[in-house]
Short mmCIF file of N, CA and C and ligand atoms in Angstrom, two decimals:
data_model
loop_
_atom_site.label_atom_id
_atom_site.label_comp_id
_atom_site.label_asym_id
_atom_site.label_seq_id
_atom_site.Cartn_x
_atom_site.Cartn_y
_atom_site.Cartn_z
N MET D 1 111.97 -86.72 152.79
CA MET D 1 112.97 -86.03 153.61
C MET D 1 113.95 -85.32 152.68
N LYS D 2 114.37 -84.12 153.11
CA LYS D 2 115.28 -83.34 152.26
C LYS D 2 116.66 -84.00 152.16
N GLY D 3 117.30 -83.78 151.01
CA GLY D 3 118.63 -84.34 150.76
C GLY D 3 119.64 -83.98 151.84
N VAL D 4 119.48 -82.78 152.43
CA VAL D 4 120.44 -82.36 153.46
C VAL D 4 120.51 -83.38 154.61
N VAL D 5 119.38 -83.99 154.93
CA VAL D 5 119.35 -84.97 156.03
C VAL D 5 120.15 -86.23 155.62
N PHE D 6 120.01 -86.64 154.35
CA PHE D 6 120.79 -87.78 153.84
C PHE D 6 122.28 -87.42 153.81
N ASN D 7 122.59 -86.17 153.38
CA ASN D 7 123.99 -85.74 153.31
C ASN D 7 124.63 -85.84 154.69
N ILE D 8 123.88 -85.48 155.74
CA ILE D 8 124.44 -85.48 157.09
C ILE D 8 124.54 -86.93 157.61
N LEU D 9 123.61 -87.80 157.21
CA LEU D 9 123.73 -89.22 157.59
C LEU D 9 125.01 -89.80 156.97
N GLU D 10 125.26 -89.44 155.72
CA GLU D 10 126.48 -89.89 155.03
C GLU D 10 127.72 -89.38 155.80
N GLU D 11 127.70 -88.09 156.19
CA GLU D 11 128.83 -87.52 156.94
C GLU D 11 129.06 -88.29 158.24
N MET D 12 127.95 -88.66 158.93
CA MET D 12 128.10 -89.36 160.21
C MET D 12 128.78 -90.71 160.00
N VAL D 13 128.35 -91.45 158.97
CA VAL D 13 128.94 -92.78 158.72
C VAL D 13 130.40 -92.64 158.31
N ILE D 14 130.69 -91.69 157.43
CA ILE D 14 132.07 -91.54 156.94
C ILE D 14 132.99 -91.08 158.08
N GLU D 15 132.51 -90.13 158.90
CA GLU D 15 133.35 -89.68 160.04
C GLU D 15 133.63 -90.81 161.02
N GLY D 16 132.63 -91.66 161.23
CA GLY D 16 132.78 -92.72 162.24
C GLY D 16 133.46 -93.98 161.69
N TYR D 17 133.14 -94.33 160.45
CA TYR D 17 133.53 -95.66 159.96
C TYR D 17 134.24 -95.64 158.61
N GLY D 18 134.34 -94.47 157.98
CA GLY D 18 135.07 -94.37 156.71
C GLY D 18 134.18 -94.52 155.48
N MET D 19 134.76 -94.15 154.37
CA MET D 19 134.07 -94.13 153.08
C MET D 19 133.64 -95.53 152.64
N ASP D 20 134.49 -96.54 152.93
CA ASP D 20 134.15 -97.92 152.50
C ASP D 20 132.85 -98.38 153.16
N ALA D 21 132.70 -98.00 154.44
CA ALA D 21 131.49 -98.40 155.17
C ALA D 21 130.26 -97.80 154.51
N TRP D 22 130.34 -96.52 154.11
CA TRP D 22 129.19 -95.86 153.45
C TRP D 22 128.91 -96.53 152.11
N ASN D 23 129.97 -96.85 151.36
CA ASN D 23 129.77 -97.50 150.06
C ASN D 23 129.14 -98.89 150.24
N ASP D 24 129.54 -99.60 151.30
CA ASP D 24 128.93 -100.92 151.58
C ASP D 24 127.44 -100.77 151.85
N ILE D 25 127.10 -99.72 152.61
CA ILE D 25 125.68 -99.48 152.96
C ILE D 25 124.89 -99.21 151.67
N LEU D 26 125.47 -98.38 150.79
CA LEU D 26 124.77 -98.04 149.54
C LEU D 26 124.63 -99.28 148.64
N ASP D 27 125.66 -100.14 148.64
CA ASP D 27 125.60 -101.37 147.84
C ASP D 27 124.41 -102.23 148.26
N GLN D 28 124.19 -102.24 149.59
CA GLN D 28 123.11 -103.07 150.13
C GLN D 28 121.73 -102.45 149.93
N ALA D 29 121.69 -101.11 149.78
CA ALA D 29 120.39 -100.41 149.69
C ALA D 29 119.75 -100.67 148.32
N GLN D 30 118.46 -100.98 148.34
CA GLN D 30 117.73 -101.24 147.10
C GLN D 30 117.15 -99.94 146.53
N GLN D 31 116.87 -98.96 147.43
CA GLN D 31 116.07 -97.82 147.01
C GLN D 31 116.86 -96.54 146.75
N SER D 32 118.18 -96.53 147.10
CA SER D 32 118.93 -95.27 146.98
C SER D 32 120.11 -95.40 146.03
N THR D 33 120.37 -94.31 145.30
CA THR D 33 121.55 -94.28 144.44
C THR D 33 122.75 -93.74 145.22
N GLY D 34 122.48 -93.00 146.30
CA GLY D 34 123.58 -92.40 147.06
C GLY D 34 123.82 -90.96 146.67
N ILE D 35 123.09 -90.47 145.67
CA ILE D 35 123.25 -89.06 145.29
C ILE D 35 122.04 -88.29 145.82
N PHE D 36 122.33 -87.36 146.75
CA PHE D 36 121.24 -86.61 147.37
C PHE D 36 121.55 -85.13 147.28
N ILE D 37 120.66 -84.38 146.65
CA ILE D 37 120.85 -82.93 146.53
C ILE D 37 120.15 -82.28 147.72
N ALA D 38 120.88 -81.40 148.44
CA ALA D 38 120.41 -80.88 149.73
C ALA D 38 118.97 -80.38 149.70
N PHE D 39 118.60 -79.63 148.66
CA PHE D 39 117.28 -78.97 148.66
C PHE D 39 116.17 -79.80 148.02
N GLU D 40 116.52 -81.01 147.49
CA GLU D 40 115.49 -81.87 146.89
C GLU D 40 114.91 -82.80 147.96
N SER D 41 113.68 -83.27 147.69
CA SER D 41 113.06 -84.23 148.62
C SER D 41 113.21 -85.65 148.09
N TYR D 42 113.41 -86.59 148.99
CA TYR D 42 113.50 -88.01 148.66
C TYR D 42 112.54 -88.76 149.56
N PRO D 43 112.01 -89.91 149.08
CA PRO D 43 111.03 -90.63 149.93
C PRO D 43 111.64 -91.00 151.29
N ASP D 44 110.83 -90.84 152.34
CA ASP D 44 111.28 -91.18 153.70
C ASP D 44 111.78 -92.63 153.76
N GLU D 45 111.15 -93.50 152.94
CA GLU D 45 111.51 -94.93 152.96
C GLU D 45 113.00 -95.12 152.66
N GLN D 46 113.56 -94.22 151.82
CA GLN D 46 114.99 -94.35 151.49
C GLN D 46 115.84 -94.11 152.74
N LEU D 47 115.43 -93.13 153.54
CA LEU D 47 116.18 -92.84 154.78
C LEU D 47 116.03 -94.01 155.76
N PHE D 48 114.78 -94.52 155.87
CA PHE D 48 114.54 -95.61 156.81
C PHE D 48 115.32 -96.85 156.40
N GLU D 49 115.44 -97.09 155.08
CA GLU D 49 116.20 -98.26 154.61
C GLU D 49 117.68 -98.12 155.00
N LEU D 50 118.24 -96.92 154.75
CA LEU D 50 119.67 -96.70 155.07
C LEU D 50 119.90 -96.87 156.57
N VAL D 51 119.00 -96.29 157.37
CA VAL D 51 119.14 -96.41 158.84
C VAL D 51 119.03 -97.89 159.25
N GLY D 52 118.12 -98.63 158.61
CA GLY D 52 117.95 -100.06 158.92
C GLY D 52 119.24 -100.83 158.63
N ILE D 53 119.90 -100.51 157.52
CA ILE D 53 121.15 -101.21 157.17
C ILE D 53 122.24 -100.86 158.19
N ILE D 54 122.29 -99.58 158.60
CA ILE D 54 123.30 -99.17 159.60
C ILE D 54 123.06 -99.93 160.91
N CYS D 55 121.79 -100.05 161.31
CA CYS D 55 121.45 -100.76 162.56
C CYS D 55 121.92 -102.21 162.48
N GLU D 56 121.68 -102.85 161.33
CA GLU D 56 122.09 -104.25 161.14
C GLU D 56 123.61 -104.38 161.25
N LYS D 57 124.31 -103.47 160.55
CA LYS D 57 125.78 -103.55 160.51
C LYS D 57 126.39 -103.33 161.89
N LEU D 58 125.78 -102.42 162.66
CA LEU D 58 126.34 -102.11 163.98
C LEU D 58 125.70 -102.96 165.08
N ASN D 59 124.72 -103.75 164.66
CA ASN D 59 124.01 -104.60 165.61
C ASN D 59 123.42 -103.79 166.78
N GLN D 60 122.78 -102.70 166.42
CA GLN D 60 122.19 -101.79 167.42
C GLN D 60 120.72 -101.58 167.08
N PRO D 61 119.87 -101.37 168.10
CA PRO D 61 118.45 -101.08 167.82
C PRO D 61 118.29 -99.70 167.16
N ALA D 62 117.23 -99.56 166.37
CA ALA D 62 116.97 -98.31 165.64
C ALA D 62 116.96 -97.11 166.58
N GLU D 63 116.39 -97.31 167.79
CA GLU D 63 116.27 -96.18 168.72
C GLU D 63 117.64 -95.56 169.02
N ILE D 64 118.63 -96.40 169.23
CA ILE D 64 119.99 -95.91 169.58
C ILE D 64 120.58 -95.14 168.39
N ILE D 65 120.42 -95.72 167.20
CA ILE D 65 121.03 -95.10 166.01
C ILE D 65 120.31 -93.79 165.66
N VAL D 66 118.98 -93.80 165.73
CA VAL D 66 118.21 -92.60 165.34
C VAL D 66 118.47 -91.47 166.33
N ARG D 67 118.58 -91.80 167.64
CA ARG D 67 118.86 -90.75 168.64
C ARG D 67 120.26 -90.17 168.40
N ALA D 68 121.22 -91.05 168.16
CA ALA D 68 122.60 -90.58 167.91
C ALA D 68 122.64 -89.74 166.63
N PHE D 69 121.85 -90.17 165.63
CA PHE D 69 121.81 -89.40 164.39
C PHE D 69 121.21 -88.02 164.63
N GLY D 70 120.17 -87.95 165.46
CA GLY D 70 119.54 -86.65 165.77
C GLY D 70 120.56 -85.70 166.39
N GLU D 71 121.39 -86.23 167.30
CA GLU D 71 122.38 -85.39 167.97
C GLU D 71 123.42 -84.89 166.96
N PHE D 72 123.86 -85.81 166.11
CA PHE D 72 124.85 -85.45 165.08
C PHE D 72 124.23 -84.45 164.09
N LEU D 73 122.97 -84.72 163.70
CA LEU D 73 122.25 -83.85 162.75
C LEU D 73 122.20 -82.43 163.28
N PHE D 74 121.92 -82.32 164.61
CA PHE D 74 121.84 -80.98 165.18
C PHE D 74 123.18 -80.26 165.05
N SER D 75 124.28 -80.98 165.36
CA SER D 75 125.59 -80.31 165.32
C SER D 75 125.89 -79.81 163.92
N LYS D 76 125.47 -80.58 162.92
CA LYS D 76 125.75 -80.17 161.54
C LYS D 76 124.78 -79.07 161.05
N LEU D 77 123.52 -79.15 161.48
CA LEU D 77 122.58 -78.08 161.11
C LEU D 77 123.02 -76.77 161.77
N SER D 78 123.54 -76.88 163.01
CA SER D 78 123.93 -75.64 163.70
C SER D 78 125.17 -75.02 163.06
N GLU D 79 126.03 -75.85 162.43
CA GLU D 79 127.16 -75.27 161.68
C GLU D 79 126.63 -74.50 160.47
N ARG D 80 125.63 -75.08 159.82
CA ARG D 80 125.11 -74.45 158.59
C ARG D 80 124.25 -73.22 158.89
N TYR D 81 123.55 -73.26 160.04
CA TYR D 81 122.59 -72.18 160.34
C TYR D 81 122.85 -71.64 161.75
N HIS D 82 124.07 -71.14 161.98
CA HIS D 82 124.45 -70.79 163.34
C HIS D 82 123.67 -69.60 163.90
N ASN D 83 123.15 -68.76 163.01
CA ASN D 83 122.39 -67.59 163.48
C ASN D 83 121.20 -67.98 164.36
N PHE D 84 120.59 -69.16 164.10
CA PHE D 84 119.44 -69.57 164.92
C PHE D 84 119.85 -69.82 166.37
N ILE D 85 121.08 -70.29 166.55
CA ILE D 85 121.59 -70.57 167.90
C ILE D 85 121.93 -69.24 168.58
N GLU D 86 122.63 -68.39 167.82
CA GLU D 86 123.10 -67.12 168.40
C GLU D 86 121.96 -66.24 168.89
N ASP D 87 120.79 -66.40 168.29
CA ASP D 87 119.64 -65.57 168.67
C ASP D 87 119.12 -65.89 170.07
N HIS D 88 119.58 -66.99 170.68
CA HIS D 88 119.04 -67.39 171.99
C HIS D 88 120.14 -67.62 173.00
N ASP D 89 119.89 -67.17 174.28
CA ASP D 89 120.91 -67.32 175.34
C ASP D 89 120.87 -68.69 175.96
N ASN D 90 119.75 -69.37 175.85
CA ASN D 90 119.65 -70.65 176.55
C ASN D 90 118.77 -71.63 175.78
N LEU D 91 118.86 -72.89 176.20
CA LEU D 91 118.17 -73.98 175.50
C LEU D 91 116.65 -73.80 175.50
N ASP D 92 116.10 -73.39 176.66
CA ASP D 92 114.64 -73.27 176.78
C ASP D 92 114.11 -72.28 175.74
N SER D 93 114.76 -71.13 175.65
CA SER D 93 114.33 -70.11 174.69
C SER D 93 114.50 -70.63 173.25
N PHE D 94 115.60 -71.35 173.00
CA PHE D 94 115.83 -71.90 171.66
C PHE D 94 114.72 -72.90 171.29
N LEU D 95 114.44 -73.85 172.21
CA LEU D 95 113.45 -74.90 171.89
C LEU D 95 112.09 -74.27 171.61
N LYS D 96 111.77 -73.20 172.36
CA LYS D 96 110.47 -72.55 172.17
C LYS D 96 110.40 -71.81 170.82
N SER D 97 111.54 -71.64 170.16
CA SER D 97 111.54 -70.93 168.87
C SER D 97 111.51 -71.88 167.67
N ILE D 98 111.61 -73.18 167.90
CA ILE D 98 111.73 -74.10 166.75
C ILE D 98 110.53 -73.93 165.82
N HIS D 99 109.34 -74.02 166.42
CA HIS D 99 108.16 -74.07 165.55
C HIS D 99 107.83 -72.72 164.91
N SER D 100 107.91 -71.65 165.73
CA SER D 100 107.43 -70.36 165.22
C SER D 100 108.51 -69.59 164.47
N VAL D 101 109.78 -69.97 164.63
CA VAL D 101 110.85 -69.22 163.95
C VAL D 101 111.68 -70.15 163.05
N ILE D 102 112.34 -71.15 163.65
CA ILE D 102 113.34 -71.93 162.89
C ILE D 102 112.69 -72.71 161.75
N HIS D 103 111.68 -73.51 162.07
CA HIS D 103 111.06 -74.29 161.00
C HIS D 103 110.30 -73.40 160.01
N VAL D 104 109.89 -72.21 160.44
CA VAL D 104 109.26 -71.26 159.51
C VAL D 104 110.31 -70.79 158.49
N GLU D 105 111.53 -70.52 158.99
CA GLU D 105 112.62 -70.11 158.09
C GLU D 105 113.01 -71.27 157.18
N VAL D 106 113.01 -72.50 157.74
CA VAL D 106 113.34 -73.69 156.95
C VAL D 106 112.34 -73.81 155.78
N ALA D 107 111.08 -73.52 156.08
CA ALA D 107 110.04 -73.62 155.04
C ALA D 107 110.23 -72.58 153.94
N LYS D 108 110.96 -71.47 154.26
CA LYS D 108 111.23 -70.47 153.21
C LYS D 108 112.43 -70.90 152.36
N LEU D 109 113.39 -71.60 153.01
CA LEU D 109 114.61 -71.99 152.31
C LEU D 109 114.40 -73.23 151.43
N TYR D 110 113.60 -74.17 151.97
CA TYR D 110 113.41 -75.46 151.28
C TYR D 110 111.97 -75.52 150.78
N VAL D 111 111.79 -75.91 149.52
CA VAL D 111 110.42 -75.98 148.98
C VAL D 111 109.72 -77.21 149.58
N ASP D 112 108.49 -77.00 150.07
CA ASP D 112 107.66 -78.09 150.60
C ASP D 112 108.37 -79.03 151.56
N PRO D 113 108.97 -78.52 152.63
CA PRO D 113 109.59 -79.45 153.58
C PRO D 113 108.53 -80.21 154.37
N ASN D 114 108.88 -81.37 154.86
CA ASN D 114 107.99 -82.13 155.74
C ASN D 114 108.41 -81.85 157.17
N LEU D 115 107.71 -80.95 157.81
CA LEU D 115 108.12 -80.55 159.16
C LEU D 115 107.08 -80.97 160.18
N PRO D 116 107.51 -81.25 161.40
CA PRO D 116 106.55 -81.62 162.43
C PRO D 116 105.85 -80.38 163.00
N THR D 117 104.81 -80.61 163.79
CA THR D 117 104.19 -79.53 164.57
C THR D 117 104.75 -79.65 165.99
N ILE D 118 105.27 -78.55 166.51
CA ILE D 118 105.86 -78.59 167.86
C ILE D 118 105.23 -77.48 168.70
N GLU D 119 104.76 -77.86 169.91
CA GLU D 119 104.25 -76.86 170.86
C GLU D 119 105.02 -77.04 172.16
N CYS D 120 105.28 -75.94 172.85
CA CYS D 120 106.02 -76.04 174.12
C CYS D 120 105.18 -75.49 175.26
N PHE D 121 105.22 -76.19 176.40
CA PHE D 121 104.48 -75.74 177.59
C PHE D 121 105.39 -75.79 178.81
N ASP D 122 105.36 -74.73 179.63
CA ASP D 122 106.09 -74.76 180.91
C ASP D 122 105.25 -75.54 181.92
N ASN D 123 105.92 -76.35 182.73
CA ASN D 123 105.22 -77.09 183.78
C ASN D 123 105.52 -76.45 185.14
N PRO D 124 104.58 -76.61 186.11
CA PRO D 124 104.80 -75.97 187.42
C PRO D 124 106.09 -76.42 188.11
N ASP D 125 106.57 -77.62 187.82
CA ASP D 125 107.79 -78.11 188.50
C ASP D 125 109.08 -77.65 187.82
N GLY D 126 108.99 -76.73 186.86
CA GLY D 126 110.20 -76.19 186.23
C GLY D 126 110.63 -76.96 184.98
N THR D 127 109.96 -78.08 184.70
CA THR D 127 110.27 -78.80 183.46
C THR D 127 109.51 -78.15 182.30
N MET D 128 109.84 -78.54 181.08
CA MET D 128 109.15 -77.99 179.91
C MET D 128 108.73 -79.15 179.00
N THR D 129 107.47 -79.16 178.60
CA THR D 129 106.99 -80.21 177.71
C THR D 129 107.04 -79.73 176.26
N LEU D 130 107.71 -80.51 175.43
CA LEU D 130 107.73 -80.24 173.99
C LEU D 130 106.79 -81.27 173.36
N ARG D 131 105.67 -80.78 172.85
CA ARG D 131 104.67 -81.69 172.27
C ARG D 131 104.91 -81.81 170.77
N TYR D 132 105.18 -83.04 170.33
CA TYR D 132 105.57 -83.30 168.94
C TYR D 132 104.45 -84.05 168.22
N ARG D 133 104.10 -83.56 167.03
CA ARG D 133 103.13 -84.26 166.17
C ARG D 133 103.69 -84.33 164.76
N SER D 134 103.68 -85.54 164.18
CA SER D 134 104.09 -85.67 162.78
C SER D 134 103.66 -87.03 162.28
N PRO D 135 103.16 -87.10 161.03
CA PRO D 135 102.80 -88.41 160.49
C PRO D 135 104.03 -89.32 160.36
N ARG D 136 105.24 -88.73 160.40
CA ARG D 136 106.46 -89.55 160.27
C ARG D 136 106.89 -90.17 161.59
N LYS D 137 106.30 -89.72 162.69
CA LYS D 137 106.56 -90.28 164.03
C LYS D 137 108.06 -90.40 164.32
N LEU D 138 108.79 -89.30 164.03
CA LEU D 138 110.24 -89.31 164.26
C LEU D 138 110.60 -88.69 165.61
N CYS D 139 109.85 -89.10 166.64
CA CYS D 139 110.04 -88.49 167.97
C CYS D 139 111.43 -88.82 168.54
N ILE D 140 111.98 -89.95 168.18
CA ILE D 140 113.32 -90.30 168.70
C ILE D 140 114.37 -89.40 168.04
N LEU D 141 114.12 -89.06 166.77
CA LEU D 141 115.01 -88.10 166.10
C LEU D 141 114.92 -86.75 166.82
N ALA D 142 113.68 -86.37 167.20
CA ALA D 142 113.49 -85.11 167.94
C ALA D 142 114.27 -85.15 169.25
N GLU D 143 114.22 -86.30 169.96
CA GLU D 143 115.00 -86.43 171.23
C GLU D 143 116.47 -86.17 170.96
N GLY D 144 117.00 -86.80 169.91
CA GLY D 144 118.42 -86.63 169.58
C GLY D 144 118.74 -85.18 169.26
N LEU D 145 117.85 -84.53 168.52
CA LEU D 145 118.05 -83.11 168.18
C LEU D 145 118.08 -82.26 169.46
N ILE D 146 117.19 -82.57 170.41
CA ILE D 146 117.15 -81.81 171.67
C ILE D 146 118.45 -82.02 172.45
N TYR D 147 118.94 -83.27 172.51
CA TYR D 147 120.23 -83.52 173.19
C TYR D 147 121.35 -82.76 172.49
N GLY D 148 121.29 -82.72 171.17
CA GLY D 148 122.31 -81.99 170.40
C GLY D 148 122.27 -80.50 170.73
N ALA D 149 121.05 -79.97 170.86
CA ALA D 149 120.90 -78.54 171.18
C ALA D 149 121.41 -78.27 172.59
N ALA D 150 121.14 -79.20 173.53
CA ALA D 150 121.60 -79.02 174.92
C ALA D 150 123.13 -78.94 174.95
N LYS D 151 123.77 -79.78 174.15
CA LYS D 151 125.23 -79.78 174.07
C LYS D 151 125.72 -78.42 173.58
N GLU D 152 125.05 -77.92 172.56
CA GLU D 152 125.42 -76.63 171.96
C GLU D 152 125.36 -75.51 173.02
N TYR D 153 124.31 -75.55 173.86
CA TYR D 153 124.15 -74.51 174.90
C TYR D 153 124.86 -74.89 176.20
N LYS D 154 125.60 -76.00 176.18
CA LYS D 154 126.34 -76.50 177.35
C LYS D 154 125.41 -76.61 178.56
N GLN D 155 124.22 -77.17 178.35
CA GLN D 155 123.26 -77.37 179.44
C GLN D 155 123.03 -78.86 179.63
N ASP D 156 122.99 -79.26 180.91
CA ASP D 156 122.76 -80.65 181.22
C ASP D 156 121.24 -80.86 181.34
N ILE D 157 120.72 -81.83 180.61
CA ILE D 157 119.27 -82.07 180.66
C ILE D 157 119.00 -83.57 180.78
N SER D 158 117.75 -83.91 181.17
CA SER D 158 117.31 -85.28 180.97
C SER D 158 115.92 -85.20 180.33
N LEU D 159 115.57 -86.25 179.60
CA LEU D 159 114.28 -86.27 178.90
C LEU D 159 113.45 -87.44 179.39
N THR D 160 112.14 -87.23 179.53
CA THR D 160 111.23 -88.37 179.68
C THR D 160 110.22 -88.27 178.55
N HIS D 161 109.70 -89.42 178.16
CA HIS D 161 108.89 -89.45 176.93
C HIS D 161 107.87 -90.59 177.10
N ASP D 162 106.99 -90.40 178.11
CA ASP D 162 106.05 -91.48 178.42
C ASP D 162 104.85 -91.48 177.49
N VAL D 163 104.39 -90.26 177.09
CA VAL D 163 103.26 -90.16 176.16
C VAL D 163 103.86 -90.18 174.75
N CYS D 164 103.54 -91.22 173.97
CA CYS D 164 104.25 -91.40 172.69
C CYS D 164 103.31 -91.91 171.60
N MET D 165 103.47 -91.38 170.39
CA MET D 165 102.67 -91.82 169.25
C MET D 165 102.88 -93.32 168.98
N HIS D 166 104.08 -93.81 169.31
CA HIS D 166 104.35 -95.24 169.10
C HIS D 166 103.64 -96.12 170.14
N LYS D 167 103.03 -95.46 171.15
CA LYS D 167 102.24 -96.23 172.15
C LYS D 167 100.77 -95.89 171.99
N GLY D 168 100.38 -95.36 170.83
CA GLY D 168 98.97 -95.13 170.53
C GLY D 168 98.47 -93.73 170.82
N SER D 169 99.32 -92.84 171.35
CA SER D 169 98.87 -91.48 171.63
C SER D 169 98.81 -90.68 170.32
N GLU D 170 98.04 -89.59 170.34
CA GLU D 170 97.91 -88.73 169.14
C GLU D 170 99.16 -87.90 168.92
N PHE D 171 99.94 -87.71 170.00
CA PHE D 171 101.15 -86.88 169.94
C PHE D 171 102.18 -87.45 170.91
N CYS D 172 103.38 -86.88 170.88
CA CYS D 172 104.42 -87.27 171.84
C CYS D 172 104.68 -86.10 172.76
N ASP D 173 104.75 -86.36 174.06
CA ASP D 173 105.17 -85.33 175.01
C ASP D 173 106.59 -85.65 175.46
N ILE D 174 107.52 -84.82 175.02
CA ILE D 174 108.92 -85.01 175.44
C ILE D 174 109.17 -83.97 176.54
N VAL D 175 109.38 -84.48 177.76
CA VAL D 175 109.51 -83.56 178.91
C VAL D 175 111.00 -83.32 179.19
N VAL D 176 111.38 -82.04 179.13
CA VAL D 176 112.78 -81.65 179.30
C VAL D 176 112.98 -81.18 180.74
N SER D 177 113.90 -81.85 181.48
CA SER D 177 114.27 -81.37 182.83
C SER D 177 115.63 -80.72 182.72
N TYR D 178 115.71 -79.46 183.17
CA TYR D 178 116.97 -78.72 183.16
C TYR D 178 117.65 -78.95 184.50
N LYS D 179 118.96 -79.31 184.45
CA LYS D 179 119.65 -79.60 185.72
C LYS D 179 120.42 -78.38 186.21
C1 HEM H 201 115.99 -79.12 168.92
C2 HEM H 201 115.72 -78.54 167.76
C3 HEM H 201 114.94 -79.21 166.65
C4 HEM H 201 113.99 -80.18 166.70
C5 HEM H 201 113.44 -80.91 167.93
C6 HEM H 201 113.59 -80.47 165.33
C7 HEM H 201 112.71 -81.46 164.93
C8 HEM H 201 112.62 -81.95 163.64
C9 HEM H 201 112.13 -83.24 163.28
C10 HEM H 201 111.69 -84.32 164.28
C11 HEM H 201 112.19 -83.35 161.92
C12 HEM H 201 111.78 -84.57 161.05
C13 HEM H 201 110.48 -84.37 160.32
C14 HEM H 201 109.27 -84.79 161.12
O1 HEM H 201 109.39 -85.26 162.28
O2 HEM H 201 108.14 -84.67 160.60
C15 HEM H 201 112.74 -82.10 161.43
C16 HEM H 201 112.98 -81.83 160.12
C17 HEM H 201 113.80 -80.83 159.68
N1 HEM H 201 114.30 -79.80 160.45
FE1 HEM H 201 114.11 -79.56 162.44
N2 HEM H 201 114.25 -79.62 164.48
C18 HEM H 201 115.09 -78.84 165.25
C19 HEM H 201 115.96 -77.87 164.81
C20 HEM H 201 116.22 -77.59 163.51
C21 HEM H 201 117.23 -76.64 163.07
C22 HEM H 201 118.17 -75.80 163.97
C23 HEM H 201 117.19 -76.65 161.73
C24 HEM H 201 118.07 -75.82 160.84
C25 HEM H 201 117.71 -74.91 160.10
C26 HEM H 201 116.17 -77.62 161.31
C27 HEM H 201 115.87 -77.94 160.02
C28 HEM H 201 115.12 -79.03 159.62
C29 HEM H 201 115.08 -79.55 158.26
C30 HEM H 201 115.82 -79.00 157.03
C31 HEM H 201 114.25 -80.69 158.30
C32 HEM H 201 113.92 -81.63 157.13
C33 HEM H 201 112.69 -81.22 156.40
C34 HEM H 201 112.39 -82.19 155.26
O3 HEM H 201 113.04 -83.22 155.16
O4 HEM H 201 111.50 -81.93 154.41
N3 HEM H 201 115.58 -78.15 162.42
N4 HEM H 201 112.98 -81.26 162.49
#
């Protein structure tokens, strides 16, 4: 995972709980020094370890922390790359651009990023399915990012996620209902 993701995790902890809390987390971590350069890659295990320590400290399940992190991550990525948001009038159009535009641009900015494959399909009932595939199985992070994007576009949504790689499926179908 790119250093930028670690930098934003650090920002989330410091904004919520202060610098001492982040230093405590780093003290407990076996695999991280705490120095992350935005454009460099670090093993995913380092991120998972830090998230695991945060879950323990807050006594919360990983799903809650990872989803909240996804939402926070989106707000910080959108500050850094606001042009991607401005190019779209609504959430549906934005989500449909992630794979063919945004992550393509990310791949030009960052050397060898680990990005998921995302496909979007309109459903007859007006919902939209975002099909996520990645060996990292970070579908809950994707949910958080989608909630973060909905906030940015001031749109109320709900998500269902019954087809999931964590339940043995080859991909995750995250169904977005626009209210
Ligand atoms: C709702 C919108 C988005 C979704 C659902 C999404 C999804 C994801 C997911 C789930 C990952 C983790 C890697 C994986 O699962 O294999 C990821 C990585 C990443 N995404 Fe996105 N993304 C979104 C928007 C953006 C935006 C706006 C940017 C900003 C330019 C961005 C930049 C990145 C970067 C830098 C990484 C890390 C790549 C790496 O560590 O090598 N994404 N994205």
